[in-house]
Tab-separated table of C-alpha atoms and ligand atoms in Angstrom:
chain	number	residue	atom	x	y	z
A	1	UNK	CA	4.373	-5.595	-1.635
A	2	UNK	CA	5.142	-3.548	1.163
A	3	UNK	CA	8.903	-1.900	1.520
A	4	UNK	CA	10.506	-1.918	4.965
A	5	UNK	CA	11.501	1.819	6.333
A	6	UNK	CA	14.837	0.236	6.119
A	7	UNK	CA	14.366	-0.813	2.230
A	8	UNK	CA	13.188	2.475	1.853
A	9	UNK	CA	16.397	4.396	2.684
A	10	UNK	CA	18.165	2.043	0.745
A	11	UNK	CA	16.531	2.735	-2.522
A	12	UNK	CA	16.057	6.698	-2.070
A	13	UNK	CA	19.384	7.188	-1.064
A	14	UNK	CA	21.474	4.467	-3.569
A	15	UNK	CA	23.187	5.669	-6.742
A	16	UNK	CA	23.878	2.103	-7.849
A	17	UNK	CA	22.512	2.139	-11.551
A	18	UNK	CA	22.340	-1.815	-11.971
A	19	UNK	CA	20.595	-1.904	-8.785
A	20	UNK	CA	18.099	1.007	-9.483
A	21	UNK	CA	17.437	-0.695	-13.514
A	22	UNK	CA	16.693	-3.605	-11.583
A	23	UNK	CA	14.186	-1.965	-9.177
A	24	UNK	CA	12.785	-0.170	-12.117
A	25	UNK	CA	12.313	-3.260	-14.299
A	26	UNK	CA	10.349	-4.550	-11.303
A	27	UNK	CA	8.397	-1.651	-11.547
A	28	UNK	CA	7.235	-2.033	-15.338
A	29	UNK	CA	6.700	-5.565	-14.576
A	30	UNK	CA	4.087	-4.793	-11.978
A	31	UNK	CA	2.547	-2.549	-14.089
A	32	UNK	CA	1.770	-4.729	-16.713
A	33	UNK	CA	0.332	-7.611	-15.058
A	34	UNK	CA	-2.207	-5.340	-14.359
A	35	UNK	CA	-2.573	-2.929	-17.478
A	36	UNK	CA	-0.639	-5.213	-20.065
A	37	UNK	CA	1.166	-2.430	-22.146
A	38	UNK	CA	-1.682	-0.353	-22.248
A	39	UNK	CA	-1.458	3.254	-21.241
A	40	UNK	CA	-4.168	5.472	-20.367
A	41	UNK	CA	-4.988	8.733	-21.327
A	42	UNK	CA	-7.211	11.737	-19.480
A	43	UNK	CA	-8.098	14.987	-21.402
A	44	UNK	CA	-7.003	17.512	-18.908
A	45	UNK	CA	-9.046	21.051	-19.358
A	46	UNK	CA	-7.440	23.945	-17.128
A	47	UNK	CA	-10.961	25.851	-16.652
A	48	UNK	CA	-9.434	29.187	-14.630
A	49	UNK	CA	-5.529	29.658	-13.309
A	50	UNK	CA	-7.578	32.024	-10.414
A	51	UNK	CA	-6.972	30.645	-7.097
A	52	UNK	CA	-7.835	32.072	-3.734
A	53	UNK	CA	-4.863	29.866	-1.801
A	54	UNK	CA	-1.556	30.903	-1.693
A	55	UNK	CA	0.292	27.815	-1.565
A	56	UNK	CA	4.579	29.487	-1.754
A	57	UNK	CA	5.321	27.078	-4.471
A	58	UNK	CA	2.856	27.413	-7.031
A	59	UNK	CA	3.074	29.444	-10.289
A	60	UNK	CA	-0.546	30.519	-10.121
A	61	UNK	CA	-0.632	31.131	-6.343
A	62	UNK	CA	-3.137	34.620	-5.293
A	63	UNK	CA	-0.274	37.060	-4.288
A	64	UNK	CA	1.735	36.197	-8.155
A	65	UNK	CA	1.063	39.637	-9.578
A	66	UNK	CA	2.804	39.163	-13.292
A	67	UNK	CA	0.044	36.096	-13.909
A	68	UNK	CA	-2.169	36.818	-16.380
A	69	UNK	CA	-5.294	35.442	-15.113
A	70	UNK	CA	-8.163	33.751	-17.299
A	71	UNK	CA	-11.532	31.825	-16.635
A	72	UNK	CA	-13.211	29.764	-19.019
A	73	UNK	CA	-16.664	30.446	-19.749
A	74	UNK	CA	-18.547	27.112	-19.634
A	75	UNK	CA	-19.159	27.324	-23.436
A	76	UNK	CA	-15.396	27.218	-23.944
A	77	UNK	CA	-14.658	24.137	-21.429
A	78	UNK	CA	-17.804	21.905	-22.840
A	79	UNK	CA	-16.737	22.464	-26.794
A	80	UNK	CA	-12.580	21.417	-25.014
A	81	UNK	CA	-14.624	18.543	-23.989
A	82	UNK	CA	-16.477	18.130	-27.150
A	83	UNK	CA	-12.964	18.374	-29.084
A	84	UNK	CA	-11.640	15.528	-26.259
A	85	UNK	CA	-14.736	13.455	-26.904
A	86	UNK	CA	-13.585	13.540	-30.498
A	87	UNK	CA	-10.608	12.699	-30.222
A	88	UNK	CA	-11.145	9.757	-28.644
A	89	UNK	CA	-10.807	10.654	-24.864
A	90	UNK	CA	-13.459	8.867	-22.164
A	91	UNK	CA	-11.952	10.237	-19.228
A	92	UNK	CA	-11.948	14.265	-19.037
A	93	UNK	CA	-10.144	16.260	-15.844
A	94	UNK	CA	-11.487	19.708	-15.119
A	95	UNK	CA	-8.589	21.362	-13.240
A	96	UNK	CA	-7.973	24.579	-11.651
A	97	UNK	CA	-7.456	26.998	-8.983
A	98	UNK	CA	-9.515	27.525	-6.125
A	99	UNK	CA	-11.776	29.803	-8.161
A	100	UNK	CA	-14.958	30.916	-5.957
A	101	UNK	CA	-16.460	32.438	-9.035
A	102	UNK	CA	-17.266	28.779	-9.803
A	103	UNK	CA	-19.755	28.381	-7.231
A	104	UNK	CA	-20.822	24.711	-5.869
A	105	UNK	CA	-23.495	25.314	-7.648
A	106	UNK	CA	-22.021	26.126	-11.092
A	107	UNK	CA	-19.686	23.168	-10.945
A	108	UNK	CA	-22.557	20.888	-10.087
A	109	UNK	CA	-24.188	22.120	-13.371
A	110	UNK	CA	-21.344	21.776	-15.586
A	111	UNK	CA	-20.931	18.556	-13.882
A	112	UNK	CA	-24.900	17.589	-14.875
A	113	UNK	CA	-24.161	18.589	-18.200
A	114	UNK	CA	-21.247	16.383	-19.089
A	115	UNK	CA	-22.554	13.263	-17.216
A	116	UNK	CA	-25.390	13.802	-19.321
A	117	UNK	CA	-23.868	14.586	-22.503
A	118	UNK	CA	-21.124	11.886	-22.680
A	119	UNK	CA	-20.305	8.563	-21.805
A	120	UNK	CA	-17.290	8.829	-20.343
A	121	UNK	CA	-15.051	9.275	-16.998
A	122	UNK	CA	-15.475	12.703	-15.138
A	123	UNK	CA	-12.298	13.454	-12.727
A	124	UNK	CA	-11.964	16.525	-10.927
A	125	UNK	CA	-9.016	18.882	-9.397
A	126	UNK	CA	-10.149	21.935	-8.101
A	127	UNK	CA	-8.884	21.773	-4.478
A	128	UNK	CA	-10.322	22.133	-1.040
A	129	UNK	CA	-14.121	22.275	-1.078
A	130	UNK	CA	-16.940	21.328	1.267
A	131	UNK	CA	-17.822	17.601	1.853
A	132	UNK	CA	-21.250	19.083	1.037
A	133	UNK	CA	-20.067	20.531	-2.152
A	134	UNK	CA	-18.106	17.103	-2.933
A	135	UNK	CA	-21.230	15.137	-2.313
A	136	UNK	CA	-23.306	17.416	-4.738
A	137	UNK	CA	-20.276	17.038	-7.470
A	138	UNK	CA	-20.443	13.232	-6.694
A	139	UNK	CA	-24.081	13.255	-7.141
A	140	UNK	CA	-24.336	15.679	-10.594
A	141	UNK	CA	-22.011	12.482	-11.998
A	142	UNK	CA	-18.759	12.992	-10.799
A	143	UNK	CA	-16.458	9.872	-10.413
A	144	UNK	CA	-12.836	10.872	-9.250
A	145	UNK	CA	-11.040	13.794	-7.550
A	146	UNK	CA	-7.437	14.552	-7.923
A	147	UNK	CA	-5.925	16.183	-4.366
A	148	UNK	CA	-2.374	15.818	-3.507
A	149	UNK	CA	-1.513	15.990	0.338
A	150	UNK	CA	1.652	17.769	-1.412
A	151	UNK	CA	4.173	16.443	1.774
A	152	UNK	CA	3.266	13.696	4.553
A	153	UNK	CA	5.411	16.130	6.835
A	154	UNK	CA	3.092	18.333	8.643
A	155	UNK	CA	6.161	20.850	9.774
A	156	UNK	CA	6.872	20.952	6.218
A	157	UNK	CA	3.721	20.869	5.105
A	158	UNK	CA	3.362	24.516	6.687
A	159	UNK	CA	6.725	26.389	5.361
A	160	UNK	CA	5.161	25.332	1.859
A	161	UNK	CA	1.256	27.330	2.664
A	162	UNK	CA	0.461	29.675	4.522
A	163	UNK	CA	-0.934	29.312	7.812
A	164	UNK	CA	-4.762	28.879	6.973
A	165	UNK	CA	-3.942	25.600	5.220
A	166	UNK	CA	-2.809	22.604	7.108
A	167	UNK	CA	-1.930	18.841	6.366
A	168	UNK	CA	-5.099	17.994	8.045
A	169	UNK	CA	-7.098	20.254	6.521
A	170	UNK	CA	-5.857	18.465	2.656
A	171	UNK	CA	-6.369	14.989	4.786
A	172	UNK	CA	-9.546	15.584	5.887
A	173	UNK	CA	-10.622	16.857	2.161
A	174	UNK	CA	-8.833	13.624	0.949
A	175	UNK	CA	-10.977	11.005	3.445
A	176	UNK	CA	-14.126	13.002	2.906
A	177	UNK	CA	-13.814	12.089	-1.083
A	178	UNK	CA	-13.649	8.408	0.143
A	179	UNK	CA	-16.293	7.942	2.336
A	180	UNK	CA	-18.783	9.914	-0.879
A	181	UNK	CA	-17.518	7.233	-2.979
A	182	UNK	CA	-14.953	9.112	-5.461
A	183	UNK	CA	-11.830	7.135	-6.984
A	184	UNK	CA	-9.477	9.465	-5.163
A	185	UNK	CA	-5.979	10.309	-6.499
A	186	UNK	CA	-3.390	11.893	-4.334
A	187	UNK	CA	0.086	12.621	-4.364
A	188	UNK	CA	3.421	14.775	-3.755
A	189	UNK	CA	5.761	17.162	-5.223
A	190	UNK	CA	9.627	15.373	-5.147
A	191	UNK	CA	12.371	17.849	-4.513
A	192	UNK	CA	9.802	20.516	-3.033
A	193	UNK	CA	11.778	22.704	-0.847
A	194	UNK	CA	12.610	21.181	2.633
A	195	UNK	CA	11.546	17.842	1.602
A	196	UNK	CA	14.102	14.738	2.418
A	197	UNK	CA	14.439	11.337	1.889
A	198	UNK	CA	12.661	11.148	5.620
A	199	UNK	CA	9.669	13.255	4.410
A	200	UNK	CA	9.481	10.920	1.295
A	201	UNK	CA	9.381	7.428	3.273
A	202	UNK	CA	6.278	9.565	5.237
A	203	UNK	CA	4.723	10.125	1.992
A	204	UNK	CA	5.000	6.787	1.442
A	205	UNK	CA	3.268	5.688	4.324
A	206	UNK	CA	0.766	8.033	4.349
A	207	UNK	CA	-0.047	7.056	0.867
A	208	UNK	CA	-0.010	3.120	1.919
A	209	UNK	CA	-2.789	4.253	4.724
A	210	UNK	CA	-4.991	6.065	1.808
A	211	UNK	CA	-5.112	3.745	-0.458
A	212	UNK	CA	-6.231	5.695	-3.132
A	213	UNK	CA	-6.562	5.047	-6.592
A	214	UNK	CA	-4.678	7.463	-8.392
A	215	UNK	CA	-0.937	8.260	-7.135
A	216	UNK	CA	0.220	12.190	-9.335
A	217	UNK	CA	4.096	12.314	-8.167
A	218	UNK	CA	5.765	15.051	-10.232
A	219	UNK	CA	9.147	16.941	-9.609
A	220	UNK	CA	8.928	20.533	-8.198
A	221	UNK	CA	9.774	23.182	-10.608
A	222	UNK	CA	10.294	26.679	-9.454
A	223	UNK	CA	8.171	29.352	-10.340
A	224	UNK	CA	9.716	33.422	-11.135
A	225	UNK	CA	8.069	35.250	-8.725
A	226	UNK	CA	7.330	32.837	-5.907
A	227	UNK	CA	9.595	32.854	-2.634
A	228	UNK	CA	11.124	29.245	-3.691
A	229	UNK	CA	12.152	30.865	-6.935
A	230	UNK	CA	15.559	30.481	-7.073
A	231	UNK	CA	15.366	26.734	-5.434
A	232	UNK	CA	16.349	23.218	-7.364
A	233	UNK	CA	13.985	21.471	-9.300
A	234	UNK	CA	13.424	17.894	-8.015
A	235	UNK	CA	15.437	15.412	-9.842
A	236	UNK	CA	14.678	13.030	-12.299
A	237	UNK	CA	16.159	9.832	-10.511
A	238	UNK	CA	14.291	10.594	-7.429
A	239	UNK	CA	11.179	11.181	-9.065
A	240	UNK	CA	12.162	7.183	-10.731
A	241	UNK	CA	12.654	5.979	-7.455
A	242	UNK	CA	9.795	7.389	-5.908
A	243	UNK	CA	7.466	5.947	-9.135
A	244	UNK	CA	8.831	2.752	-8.739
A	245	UNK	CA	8.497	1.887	-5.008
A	246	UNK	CA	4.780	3.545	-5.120
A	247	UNK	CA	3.976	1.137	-8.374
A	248	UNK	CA	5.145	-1.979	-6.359
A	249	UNK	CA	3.147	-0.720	-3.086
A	250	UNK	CA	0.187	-0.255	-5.660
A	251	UNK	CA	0.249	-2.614	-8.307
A	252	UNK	CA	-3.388	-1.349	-9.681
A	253	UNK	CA	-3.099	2.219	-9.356
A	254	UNK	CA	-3.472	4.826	-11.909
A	255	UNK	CA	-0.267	6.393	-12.032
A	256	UNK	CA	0.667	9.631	-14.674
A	257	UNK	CA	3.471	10.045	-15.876
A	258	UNK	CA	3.388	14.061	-15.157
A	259	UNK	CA	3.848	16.646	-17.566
A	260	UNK	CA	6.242	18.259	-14.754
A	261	UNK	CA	8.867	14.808	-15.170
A	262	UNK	CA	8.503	15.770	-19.045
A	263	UNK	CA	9.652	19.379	-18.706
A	264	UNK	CA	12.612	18.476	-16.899
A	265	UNK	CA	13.612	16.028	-19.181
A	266	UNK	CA	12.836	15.466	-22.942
A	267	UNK	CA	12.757	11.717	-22.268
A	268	UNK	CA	10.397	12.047	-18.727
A	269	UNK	CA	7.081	10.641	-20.366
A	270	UNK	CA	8.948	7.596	-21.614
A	271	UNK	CA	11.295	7.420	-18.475
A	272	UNK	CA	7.995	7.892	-15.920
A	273	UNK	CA	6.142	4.534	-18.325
A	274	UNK	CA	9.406	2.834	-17.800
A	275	UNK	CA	9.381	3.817	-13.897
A	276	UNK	CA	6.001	1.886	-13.667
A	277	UNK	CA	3.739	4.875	-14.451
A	278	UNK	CA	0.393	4.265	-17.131
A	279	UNK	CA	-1.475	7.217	-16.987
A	280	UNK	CA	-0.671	10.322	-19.390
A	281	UNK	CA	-2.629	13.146	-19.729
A	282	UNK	CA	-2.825	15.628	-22.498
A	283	UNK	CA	-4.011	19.147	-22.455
A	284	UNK	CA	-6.748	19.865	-24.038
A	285	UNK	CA	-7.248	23.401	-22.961
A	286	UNK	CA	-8.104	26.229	-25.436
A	287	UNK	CA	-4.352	27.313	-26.208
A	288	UNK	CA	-4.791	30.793	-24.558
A	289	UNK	CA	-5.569	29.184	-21.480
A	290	UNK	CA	-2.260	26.667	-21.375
A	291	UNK	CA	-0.090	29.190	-22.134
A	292	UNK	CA	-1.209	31.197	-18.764
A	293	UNK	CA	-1.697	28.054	-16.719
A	294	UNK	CA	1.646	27.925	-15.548
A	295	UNK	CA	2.342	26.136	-12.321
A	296	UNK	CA	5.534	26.177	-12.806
A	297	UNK	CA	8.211	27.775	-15.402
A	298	UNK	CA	8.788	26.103	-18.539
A	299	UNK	CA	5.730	24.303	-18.306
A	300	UNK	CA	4.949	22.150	-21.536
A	301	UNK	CA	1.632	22.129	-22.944
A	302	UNK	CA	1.876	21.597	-27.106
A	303	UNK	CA	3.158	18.113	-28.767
A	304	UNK	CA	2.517	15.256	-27.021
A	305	UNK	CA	1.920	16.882	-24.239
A	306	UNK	CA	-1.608	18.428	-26.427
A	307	UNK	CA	-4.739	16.830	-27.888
A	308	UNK	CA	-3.511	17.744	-31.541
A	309	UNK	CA	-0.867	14.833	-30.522
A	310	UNK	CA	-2.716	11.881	-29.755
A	311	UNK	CA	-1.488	10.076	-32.893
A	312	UNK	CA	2.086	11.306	-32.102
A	313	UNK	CA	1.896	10.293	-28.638
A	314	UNK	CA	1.023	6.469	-29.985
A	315	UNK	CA	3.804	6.547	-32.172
A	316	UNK	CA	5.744	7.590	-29.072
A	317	UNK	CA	4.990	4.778	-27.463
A	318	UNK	CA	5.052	1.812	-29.623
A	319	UNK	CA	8.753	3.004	-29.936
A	320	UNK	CA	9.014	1.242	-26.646
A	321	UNK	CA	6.727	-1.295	-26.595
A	322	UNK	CA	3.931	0.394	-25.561
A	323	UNK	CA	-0.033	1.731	-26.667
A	324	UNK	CA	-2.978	3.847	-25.458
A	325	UNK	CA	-5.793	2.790	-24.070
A	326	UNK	CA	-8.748	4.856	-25.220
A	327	UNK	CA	-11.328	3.449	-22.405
A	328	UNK	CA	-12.172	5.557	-19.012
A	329	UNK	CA	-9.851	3.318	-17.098
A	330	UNK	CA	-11.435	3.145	-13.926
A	331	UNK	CA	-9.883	1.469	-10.890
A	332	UNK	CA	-10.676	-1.792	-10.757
A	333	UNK	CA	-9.758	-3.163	-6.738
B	1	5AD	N1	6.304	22.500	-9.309
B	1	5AD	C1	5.759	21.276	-9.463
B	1	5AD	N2	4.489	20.983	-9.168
B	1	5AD	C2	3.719	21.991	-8.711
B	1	5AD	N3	2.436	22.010	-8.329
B	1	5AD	C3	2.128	23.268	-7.966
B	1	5AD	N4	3.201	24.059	-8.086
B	1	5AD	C4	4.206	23.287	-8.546
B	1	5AD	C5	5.558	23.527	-8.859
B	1	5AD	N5	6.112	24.735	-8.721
B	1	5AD	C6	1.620	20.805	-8.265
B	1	5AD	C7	1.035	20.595	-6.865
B	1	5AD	C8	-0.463	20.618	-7.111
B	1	5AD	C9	-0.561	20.234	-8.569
B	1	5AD	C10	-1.826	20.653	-9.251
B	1	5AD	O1	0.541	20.888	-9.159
B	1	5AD	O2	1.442	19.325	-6.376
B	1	5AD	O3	-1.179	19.716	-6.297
């Protein structure tokens, strides 16, 4: 289905609670006539928190002098994805910063390697690259890319970077990992500074004209040190909302519940399932490395949120009705 701009306003801006369980009932509903209860789970290995962009908002942004920077060596991130393998995983996310010590070239290998090594989903986040550089990632075995357009608002999109990053710069990135072929996620920050409920219904939109097949909506958490330090976090209820109406505009996309919703609330993982998300994904980084990739403050990466909880993290869910999936979950249109 397809909300009205109209519809839209209504449900971002309403605090009626019978209204919004309703809305969010729909939600789960449309979720599992696609996925049954059945959630899926990605092994998500932070390979390096260096990052040449220097995006106001983010924890591990360049100019962030107290982080304590670390790269993994690709020893360390294939034996994270051996562990994963282990453990049961078939999808595994390599994430990071912009790190130009990984050249095209090296991520192609490490690419090569796992394609080769393991049968099983390879997504990627590591930002703005090359279309040349995706298509050499796509062609090494690579089968989805993670790259949030962060706000549909182009004004806002610029007090949030600085001025050598644009919206169309991300969209571009985001269309070139189409046309190659990738399953492309993309996806927004609720609550970042300067964002609205008018910059939400463009997000929205934007995200009804990408179609992707991944949607990673998370609150924004403020980060000591950054210039939106001292700014709100993004609220739980419009991070619901925002689930919700993007599950029922994409009723077979793969949709996390983030680990952001979870460190603003104890309950997030289970509120973002029962919002319509299906996706969870679990760090499986060596533990030095979690504890220094910090996006934002307060950032949860042991329990559930870790591969030592994948047993937990089915209890978890059973307690409300719910069970992993172990296979890659791709997108199936
Ligand atoms: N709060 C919440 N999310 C953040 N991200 C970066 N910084 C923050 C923050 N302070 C998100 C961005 C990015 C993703 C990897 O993490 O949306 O795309």
């Amino acid at each position: 289905m397809i909300f009205t701009d109209m519809e839209l306003r209504e449900i971002l801006l309403t605090e009626d609670n019978v209204f919004l369980e309703e809305l969010y009932s729909r939600a789960r509903e449309a979720a599992k006539a696609t996925f049954s209860n059945k959630i899926y789970i990605r092994a998500l290995i932070e390979f390096s928190n260096y990052c040449k962009e220097g995006c106001y908002y983010c924890g591990i942004n360049r100019t962030k002098t107290s982080v304590k920077r670390f790269r993994l060596k690709e020893e360390e991130i294939y034996s994270a994805v051996e562990s994963a393998y282990e453990a049961g995983f078939r999808t595994f996310v390599l994430q990071g910063g912009e790190d130009m010590h990984f050249t095209d070239e090296a991520f192609a290998r490490i690419i090569s390697h796992l394609h080769e090594t393991y049968d099983a989903a390879i997504t990627l986040s590591l930002g703005v690259r090359s279309k040349e550089a995706y298509k050499m990632f796509k062609d090494a075995g690579a089968d989805r890319f993670l790259l949030r357009h962060e706000t549909a608002d182009a004004e806002i999109f610029k007090k949030l970077h600085p001025a050598e990053q644009s919206l169309e710069r991300r969209l571009r990135a985001i269309y070139d990992l189409k046309e190659l072929g990738y399953q492309v996620g993309t996806g927004f920050m609720v609550g970042a500074p300067y964002t609205s409920v008018d910059s939400y219904i463009k997000d929205v939109k934007l995200i009804r004209d990408i179609d992707p097949a991944m949607i990673g909506m998370g609150p924004f958490i403020p980060s000591k040190g950054t210039r939106f330090e001292s700014y709100p976090h993004g609220t739980v209820e419009m991070t619901r909302k925002l689930l919700a109406v993007l599950r029922l505009e994409h009723p077979k996309a793969l949709i996390p519940s983030t680990t952001a919703l979870n460190t603003i609330d104890d309950n997030g993982r289970k509120l973002g399932i029962l919002s319509g998300a299906n996706v969870i994904m679990p760090n499986v980084s060596p533990k030095f490395a979690r504890e220094s990739y910090n996006l934002y403050d307060g950032k949860k990466a042991s329990g559930l949120e870790a591969i030592e909880g994948v047993r937990a993290l089915n209890d978890y869910l059973k307690e409300f009705g719910y069970e992993i999936e172990f296979s890659r979950g791709d997108y199936n249109v």
